[in-house]
XYZ file of C-alpha atoms in Angstrom:
513
model
C -99.183 30.107 -39.594
C -101.598 28.953 -36.765
C -100.452 25.849 -35.653
C -103.713 25.179 -34.034
C -106.998 24.349 -32.661
C -109.186 25.686 -29.944
C -112.666 23.615 -28.820
C -114.690 25.431 -26.394
C -117.367 22.381 -24.227
C -119.920 23.296 -22.122
C -120.430 20.667 -20.432
C -124.060 19.726 -18.159
C -121.117 20.898 -14.943
C -118.429 22.425 -15.967
C -116.872 24.435 -19.236
C -112.941 23.322 -21.038
C -111.278 25.435 -23.464
C -108.227 22.451 -24.589
C -105.897 22.707 -27.930
C -105.413 20.335 -30.554
C -102.013 20.664 -31.861
C -102.321 18.867 -35.225
C -101.776 15.520 -34.681
C -105.039 15.411 -32.841
C -102.264 15.818 -29.006
C -104.193 18.056 -26.758
C -101.287 20.624 -25.942
C -103.593 22.284 -23.135
C -106.754 21.484 -21.034
C -107.897 24.109 -18.558
C -112.184 23.406 -17.248
C -113.918 25.307 -14.080
C -116.707 23.090 -12.740
C -120.443 25.447 -12.612
C -123.140 25.183 -9.697
C -126.373 23.096 -10.632
C -129.354 24.819 -9.091
C -132.742 22.385 -8.102
C -134.905 24.763 -6.820
C -138.059 22.695 -6.624
C -137.978 18.481 -7.699
C -137.344 18.080 -10.642
C -136.452 21.094 -11.515
C -132.922 21.712 -12.511
C -131.233 25.400 -14.103
C -127.975 26.816 -14.512
C -126.647 30.249 -13.865
C -125.823 30.657 -17.992
C -123.912 34.039 -17.027
C -121.876 32.199 -14.333
C -121.511 29.819 -17.679
C -120.192 32.186 -19.389
C -117.579 33.702 -16.794
C -115.892 30.740 -16.888
C -115.672 29.995 -20.369
C -113.937 32.783 -20.136
C -112.068 32.418 -17.923
C -111.353 29.059 -18.808
C -110.068 29.847 -22.788
C -107.973 32.588 -20.864
C -105.929 29.780 -18.479
C -105.351 26.760 -21.127
C -104.333 30.260 -23.750
C -101.496 30.821 -20.742
C -100.510 27.419 -19.552
C -100.133 26.985 -23.492
C -98.233 30.455 -24.116
C -99.422 31.025 -26.374
C -102.297 33.997 -28.328
C -104.762 34.579 -31.521
C -102.561 34.581 -34.166
C -101.734 30.611 -32.844
C -105.138 29.892 -33.340
C -106.143 29.060 -36.497
C -110.268 28.576 -35.166
C -112.348 27.458 -32.577
C -114.834 24.680 -32.268
C -117.839 25.142 -30.161
C -119.740 22.042 -28.270
C -121.663 22.003 -25.429
C -125.192 20.442 -23.578
C -128.053 20.217 -26.266
C -131.507 20.623 -25.240
C -131.034 22.724 -21.894
C -133.030 26.396 -22.766
C -132.260 30.693 -22.876
C -133.076 33.309 -23.582
C -131.119 36.952 -23.037
C -131.684 40.253 -24.393
C -130.665 40.993 -27.459
C -129.499 44.687 -26.125
C -127.743 44.242 -22.699
C -126.370 40.851 -23.074
C -128.004 39.568 -19.932
C -129.668 36.624 -19.671
C -134.000 37.210 -18.929
C -134.353 33.475 -17.757
C -132.137 31.248 -16.001
C -131.170 28.198 -18.102
C -133.407 25.069 -18.134
C -130.801 21.991 -18.175
C -131.974 18.729 -19.807
C -133.102 17.179 -17.173
C -134.958 19.289 -16.007
C -139.374 18.007 -16.253
C -141.334 20.957 -15.547
C -143.141 20.534 -19.478
C -143.863 17.508 -18.099
C -147.757 18.755 -18.398
C -147.297 21.045 -20.607
C -146.179 18.529 -23.227
C -149.346 15.587 -22.012
C -151.504 19.097 -23.715
C -148.910 19.174 -26.759
C -149.749 15.625 -27.744
C -153.593 16.394 -27.691
C -155.513 13.825 -28.846
C -152.613 12.912 -30.865
C -150.791 12.130 -28.011
C -146.594 12.384 -27.943
C -145.588 11.857 -31.214
C -147.824 14.208 -32.880
C -144.340 15.958 -34.105
C -142.743 13.001 -34.842
C -142.614 12.352 -37.679
C -141.100 15.638 -38.981
C -139.061 15.904 -35.862
C -137.902 12.608 -35.747
C -138.402 12.791 -31.989
C -140.940 12.314 -28.754
C -143.918 15.137 -27.507
C -140.909 14.529 -24.606
C -139.643 17.129 -21.495
C -135.634 16.303 -22.308
C -136.766 18.951 -26.322
C -136.023 22.870 -25.841
C -139.507 23.392 -27.847
C -141.507 22.517 -24.925
C -139.397 24.223 -21.938
C -138.799 27.652 -24.818
C -143.233 27.577 -24.553
C -142.741 27.311 -20.733
C -140.856 30.202 -20.219
C -142.390 32.547 -22.883
C -145.896 31.429 -20.571
C -144.280 32.366 -17.575
C -142.069 35.073 -17.004
C -143.873 37.954 -17.452
C -143.493 40.369 -20.095
C -141.207 37.424 -22.258
C -144.095 37.274 -25.022
C -143.623 40.760 -25.658
C -139.789 40.467 -26.133
C -139.676 37.916 -27.769
C -141.627 39.001 -30.008
C -139.982 41.921 -31.357
C -136.512 40.156 -31.644
C -134.919 42.008 -27.771
C -135.472 38.734 -26.158
C -133.223 35.918 -27.803
C -133.118 32.351 -27.246
C -131.284 29.203 -27.648
C -128.783 26.660 -26.297
C -126.194 27.518 -24.517
C -123.727 27.088 -27.876
C -126.089 29.848 -29.609
C -124.850 31.050 -26.309
C -121.782 31.246 -26.412
C -121.690 31.877 -30.051
C -123.563 35.465 -28.937
C -120.864 35.945 -26.639
C -118.202 34.809 -28.549
C -118.831 36.925 -32.250
C -122.526 38.638 -31.785
C -124.495 36.529 -34.046
C -127.174 34.935 -33.099
C -126.683 30.993 -34.645
C -127.041 27.392 -33.619
C -125.744 24.480 -36.119
C -128.333 21.548 -37.331
C -127.211 19.213 -34.871
C -128.764 21.990 -31.947
C -131.892 22.825 -33.968
C -132.500 18.420 -34.980
C -133.468 19.395 -31.035
C -135.847 21.500 -30.530
C -139.140 20.149 -31.946
C -139.105 23.296 -34.145
C -136.660 22.312 -37.263
C -137.829 20.472 -40.046
C -135.701 17.595 -40.608
C -136.348 17.773 -43.963
C -135.522 20.729 -44.975
C -132.817 21.749 -41.315
C -135.059 24.791 -40.838
C -136.907 25.565 -38.673
C -141.226 24.801 -39.745
C -144.073 27.272 -39.520
C -145.903 24.951 -38.408
C -144.411 23.338 -35.511
C -144.171 27.062 -34.578
C -147.777 27.983 -34.949
C -148.297 24.650 -32.703
C -146.030 25.604 -30.111
C -146.151 28.634 -29.264
C -143.242 30.656 -30.411
C -142.261 33.253 -32.523
C -139.614 33.487 -34.897
C -137.989 36.692 -34.341
C -136.513 35.512 -31.286
C -134.918 31.914 -32.780
C -131.186 31.816 -34.566
C -130.925 31.054 -38.565
C -129.458 28.064 -38.052
C -126.179 27.372 -39.790
C -123.750 23.922 -40.676
C -122.131 21.986 -38.338
C -118.879 22.738 -40.150
C -118.463 26.231 -41.091
C -117.318 29.204 -40.365
C -119.946 31.604 -38.372
C -118.102 35.187 -37.136
C -114.963 35.621 -35.702
C -114.703 36.598 -31.646
C -113.751 39.439 -29.456
C -111.395 38.833 -26.558
C -108.997 36.722 -25.711
C -109.918 34.806 -29.180
C -110.065 38.358 -30.842
C -110.050 37.480 -34.344
C -110.106 33.492 -34.969
C -112.614 32.175 -36.818
C -115.637 30.049 -34.664
C -115.597 27.663 -37.561
C -117.565 24.780 -36.044
C -120.406 23.910 -33.962
C -121.554 20.034 -32.488
C -123.806 19.232 -29.902
C -122.237 17.411 -27.438
C -123.471 14.062 -29.028
C -122.751 14.049 -32.029
C -118.745 16.255 -31.704
C -118.762 12.825 -30.253
C -119.630 10.855 -33.263
C -117.203 13.337 -35.311
C -114.455 12.836 -32.447
C -115.199 9.034 -32.834
C -114.531 9.124 -36.404
C -117.718 7.471 -37.603
C -118.155 9.262 -40.756
C -119.859 6.016 -41.955
C -123.393 4.320 -41.963
C -123.615 1.780 -38.819
C -120.142 3.244 -37.442
C -121.548 3.673 -33.651
C -120.185 4.535 -29.984
C -121.295 5.479 -26.619
C -120.456 8.426 -24.571
C -120.571 8.105 -20.761
C -121.264 11.437 -19.094
C -123.982 12.576 -17.043
C -126.146 11.438 -19.258
C -125.458 8.261 -21.446
C -125.967 8.570 -25.731
C -125.221 5.939 -28.296
C -124.974 7.009 -32.211
C -125.230 5.494 -34.611
C -124.491 6.901 -37.856
C -127.514 5.925 -39.927
C -125.372 8.397 -43.690
C -127.774 11.145 -46.323
C -130.789 9.189 -44.405
C -132.728 10.096 -41.674
C -133.974 6.711 -40.162
C -137.335 6.267 -38.038
C -137.269 3.441 -35.088
C -139.955 2.401 -34.531
C -138.289 1.341 -30.600
C -138.349 4.364 -28.927
C -135.356 5.767 -30.264
C -134.409 9.382 -31.793
C -133.868 10.249 -35.250
C -131.643 13.735 -35.268
C -129.319 15.100 -37.197
C -125.202 13.706 -36.508
C -123.660 16.556 -38.497
C -123.201 18.548 -42.072
C -120.278 19.562 -43.694
C -120.693 23.252 -45.419
C -123.593 23.003 -48.048
C -122.906 18.690 -48.616
C -125.956 16.860 -47.179
C -126.500 16.051 -43.551
C -126.017 12.927 -42.293
C -128.346 11.443 -39.632
C -129.036 9.323 -36.489
C -130.521 6.877 -34.571
C -129.563 8.324 -30.562
C -130.736 6.372 -27.996
C -130.553 8.779 -25.480
C -130.378 7.508 -20.855
C -130.690 10.983 -18.770
C -129.125 9.656 -16.261
C -125.246 7.789 -15.915
C -122.601 9.633 -14.243
C -125.327 11.251 -12.865
C -125.646 8.837 -10.564
C -122.592 8.034 -9.609
C -122.377 12.092 -7.870
C -125.751 11.231 -6.415
C -123.542 8.861 -4.335
C -121.543 11.050 -3.938
C -123.506 14.814 -3.805
C -126.893 13.168 -2.248
C -125.083 10.654 0.298
C -121.407 10.935 1.061
C -120.283 6.887 0.215
C -117.212 8.750 -1.607
C -115.476 12.097 -1.674
C -114.838 12.392 -5.275
C -116.423 10.754 -7.542
C -113.379 7.716 -8.944
C -113.783 6.577 -6.188
C -116.972 3.871 -6.805
C -115.602 1.525 -8.547
C -112.857 1.393 -5.397
C -116.170 0.774 -3.186
C -117.975 -1.361 -5.678
C -114.835 -3.980 -5.501
C -115.775 -4.475 -2.077
C -117.869 -6.639 -2.918
C -117.941 -9.996 -5.538
C -121.434 -8.764 -6.999
C -124.270 -7.240 -6.721
C -125.786 -8.264 -4.065
C -129.467 -8.562 -6.207
C -129.225 -4.561 -5.914
C -130.783 -3.972 -7.949
C -130.838 0.997 -8.628
C -132.724 2.235 -11.635
C -131.993 6.266 -11.621
C -134.900 7.194 -12.895
C -134.219 11.177 -11.965
C -136.598 13.247 -14.823
C -138.260 9.460 -15.349
C -136.716 7.271 -18.014
C -136.001 8.162 -21.220
C -134.780 5.441 -24.103
C -136.430 3.235 -25.389
C -139.053 3.635 -22.396
C -140.146 7.138 -22.389
C -141.329 7.192 -19.202
C -141.996 10.241 -17.700
C -144.119 9.095 -14.648
C -141.078 6.953 -13.517
C -138.756 7.463 -10.438
C -135.047 6.039 -8.821
C -135.832 2.712 -7.436
C -133.624 1.281 -5.726
C -134.875 -2.631 -5.157
C -132.856 -6.031 -3.710
C -132.216 -4.356 -0.543
C -131.709 -6.940 2.091
C -129.681 -6.302 5.402
C -126.446 -8.245 3.535
C -126.745 -5.423 1.744
C -123.625 -2.735 1.789
C -122.326 0.805 0.037
C -120.046 -1.281 -2.195
C -123.670 -3.926 -3.649
C -125.159 0.367 -4.281
C -122.114 1.365 -5.964
C -122.506 -1.305 -8.175
C -124.980 -1.055 -8.433
C -125.513 2.339 -9.851
C -122.686 1.594 -12.480
C -124.232 -2.077 -13.483
C -127.510 0.757 -14.166
C -125.510 2.598 -16.828
C -124.553 -0.586 -18.844
C -128.295 -2.201 -18.837
C -129.169 1.137 -20.236
C -126.860 1.087 -22.814
C -127.890 -2.155 -23.411
C -131.385 -1.528 -23.748
C -130.726 0.969 -26.487
C -128.556 -2.075 -27.570
C -131.932 -3.800 -28.968
C -133.707 -0.910 -29.089
C -131.107 -0.853 -31.724
C -131.046 -4.030 -33.157
C -135.265 -4.264 -33.743
C -135.309 -1.263 -35.285
C -131.711 -1.695 -37.741
C -132.017 -5.209 -38.066
C -128.189 -5.876 -38.067
C -126.460 -6.456 -34.871
C -122.637 -4.392 -33.635
C -120.193 -6.341 -33.162
C -118.227 -4.002 -30.894
C -119.097 -0.548 -29.020
C -116.816 2.201 -28.757
C -116.800 4.299 -26.146
C -115.906 7.624 -24.351
C -116.969 10.174 -21.855
C -115.345 10.469 -18.137
C -116.946 7.225 -16.839
C -114.536 4.574 -20.059
C -111.976 4.262 -17.501
C -113.939 2.626 -14.790
C -112.415 -0.620 -15.688
C -115.395 -2.272 -13.660
C -117.388 -0.570 -15.685
C -116.716 -0.998 -18.665
C -115.545 -5.380 -18.357
C -119.891 -5.301 -16.832
C -120.697 -3.432 -20.142
C -118.552 -5.730 -22.875
C -120.443 -9.139 -20.008
C -123.696 -7.624 -20.226
C -124.131 -7.070 -24.142
C -122.017 -9.878 -25.080
C -120.285 -7.485 -26.961
C -116.722 -5.959 -27.584
C -116.293 -2.968 -26.203
C -113.537 -0.247 -27.355
C -111.777 2.675 -25.656
C -109.387 4.884 -27.460
C -105.597 6.730 -26.664
C -108.485 10.028 -26.723
C -111.426 9.290 -24.097
C -112.660 13.363 -24.231
C -113.631 12.844 -28.216
C -116.765 15.546 -27.203
C -114.405 18.066 -26.881
C -112.195 16.655 -29.823
C -115.080 16.550 -32.315
C -116.293 20.329 -32.366
C -111.989 20.573 -32.372
C -111.942 18.819 -35.797
C -115.356 20.487 -36.620
C -113.027 24.223 -36.861
C -110.940 22.717 -37.908
C -111.356 20.568 -40.956
C -114.095 23.653 -42.226
C -110.432 25.965 -42.523
C -108.666 23.420 -44.748
C -106.467 22.697 -41.114
C -107.328 18.780 -42.205
C -107.767 17.524 -45.618
C -110.710 15.300 -44.408
C -112.187 12.462 -42.959
C -109.528 9.990 -44.029
C -106.937 12.333 -41.844
C -109.067 12.547 -38.810
C -110.014 8.811 -39.500
C -105.877 8.034 -39.580
C -105.783 10.034 -35.168
C -108.060 6.887 -33.796
C -106.105 4.553 -31.942
C -107.728 2.551 -29.319
C -105.760 2.245 -26.445
C -107.776 -1.440 -25.193
C -109.942 -3.466 -25.094
C -113.345 -5.735 -23.098
C -113.537 -8.603 -24.257
C -117.443 -10.462 -22.369
C -116.344 -12.933 -20.094
C -119.671 -14.079 -19.085
C -121.938 -16.553 -19.504
C -125.275 -16.100 -21.815
C -126.731 -18.054 -19.127
C -125.817 -15.223 -16.416
C -126.204 -12.652 -18.337
C -129.669 -13.689 -19.167
C -130.662 -14.037 -14.974
C -128.744 -10.301 -15.017
C -131.010 -8.713 -16.932
C -134.390 -10.012 -16.313
C -133.863 -8.983 -13.043
C -133.036 -5.514 -14.192
C -135.517 -5.599 -16.369
C -138.423 -6.381 -13.624
C -136.459 -3.592 -11.434
C -137.233 -1.482 -14.387
C -141.367 -2.814 -14.393
C -141.539 -1.697 -10.404
C -139.993 1.904 -10.878
C -142.856 3.149 -13.030
C -146.175 4.667 -12.340
C -144.684 6.438 -9.466
C -145.834 10.442 -10.653
C -149.336 10.273 -10.979
C -150.692 10.804 -14.481
C -153.806 12.090 -16.235
C -156.554 8.959 -17.295
C -156.893 9.474 -21.171
C -152.245 9.291 -20.974
C -153.182 5.697 -18.615
C -155.978 4.517 -21.779
C -153.359 5.601 -24.136
C -150.451 3.368 -22.819
C -152.482 0.530 -22.276
C -153.956 1.040 -25.773
C -150.694 -1.139 -26.920
C -147.623 0.671 -26.805
C -146.001 -2.628 -24.863
C -145.276 -3.100 -21.453
C -142.744 -0.126 -20.242
C -144.631 2.140 -22.328
C -142.925 3.732 -25.276
C -144.803 5.731 -27.395
C -143.545 3.894 -29.999
């Protein structure tokens, strides 16, 4: 009998494939980066054909490294960068557009137009989301308006829309589908019915014929061809929900924070969607088969690891991302330097598309180490912003924070995160929980694992970071961070009606809630 589960992790900067055994251990892994395209300020694009070629390559490489064929793989799961938007030709299988990445801000003006007199909360009751450049529905509308002939192809069903899970699923199986977690990030799905909403489609002016079928996160969608010939594609989860699943956060109140290109804190709220009054997103956490959906509150931070990439690629302060910790350790503190990495505006809990990145507090004393430390500290400050918003929504404080993702190997960052939260931060033995969650979903669907209790038994703590900073210092640093955040706002000129809206009672940071 097949003894392995495969998982494809199609992320913002790379694609990888892993093979996982019954104990949840990684047997083999292969990974390839893809090109980031920045055709204009605020625009971020990917080449979907490059991503598919990389997907085929990493699957073949990992299978070869493990010395197995498709007969030894029981099922495969998919996890993905969620809101990144693509349209492709159903007949040729070729992309009709670049993939517009979740970080892209070109739809800012469109989102304001769509909001009309009701503003960014126009669709919140149905979708759990504010109207923001982050989500895929406005990106799709922009493509339909901008690409000549695309709307005609869409109306006939030849032009297919999908996020990257749909693209990979379609290329593997020929099935046009997306799961409830990815669909819940489009501004087109009703959170209650878990289906596309006709009113939302009409308001966004999106033809229903181009949309994928919405399926459960855990369940067989189709069978793969190629290197994975005949293997069931049996699990699909957006990357942050996959990390929640991989951390075994199956009960209400259980939370995780993933430190990747962005930073995403999710708390499981059980079988009912909880509406946020403090700038968080209400989203689907996962759905198993025909069971009830589980929901989550999410705080989405646009820039975390991307700030380190910027230090590497744009400033040349480091040659490789892991070097940032050593550079930051060259100084004892931040030297009163604060870095607000609002490259794509500010996401939760502020939702300010007019913000732009700033470095504040520079003196002749400041050096490269201070900037490196400020970049890492910004990740921790943004996480506290989100955690404070979650506390305000739920009234229930967390007693600790589970963490995962590429940045959690940075001990300086994790210790500072514990210090600025005043909470223990817990790093699991397996930190790549996003791809693990996709494997868990696929394995559950085909009976490879018996259920959530068996998956919980795989989770193990590797290291715990206890807060060591005094409260007075913690609050002094956090107050200075907020001074810097305020200085990042209003950089992009807003229409007068948007300024009036914010002045009417949305708080100091302009949260739309």
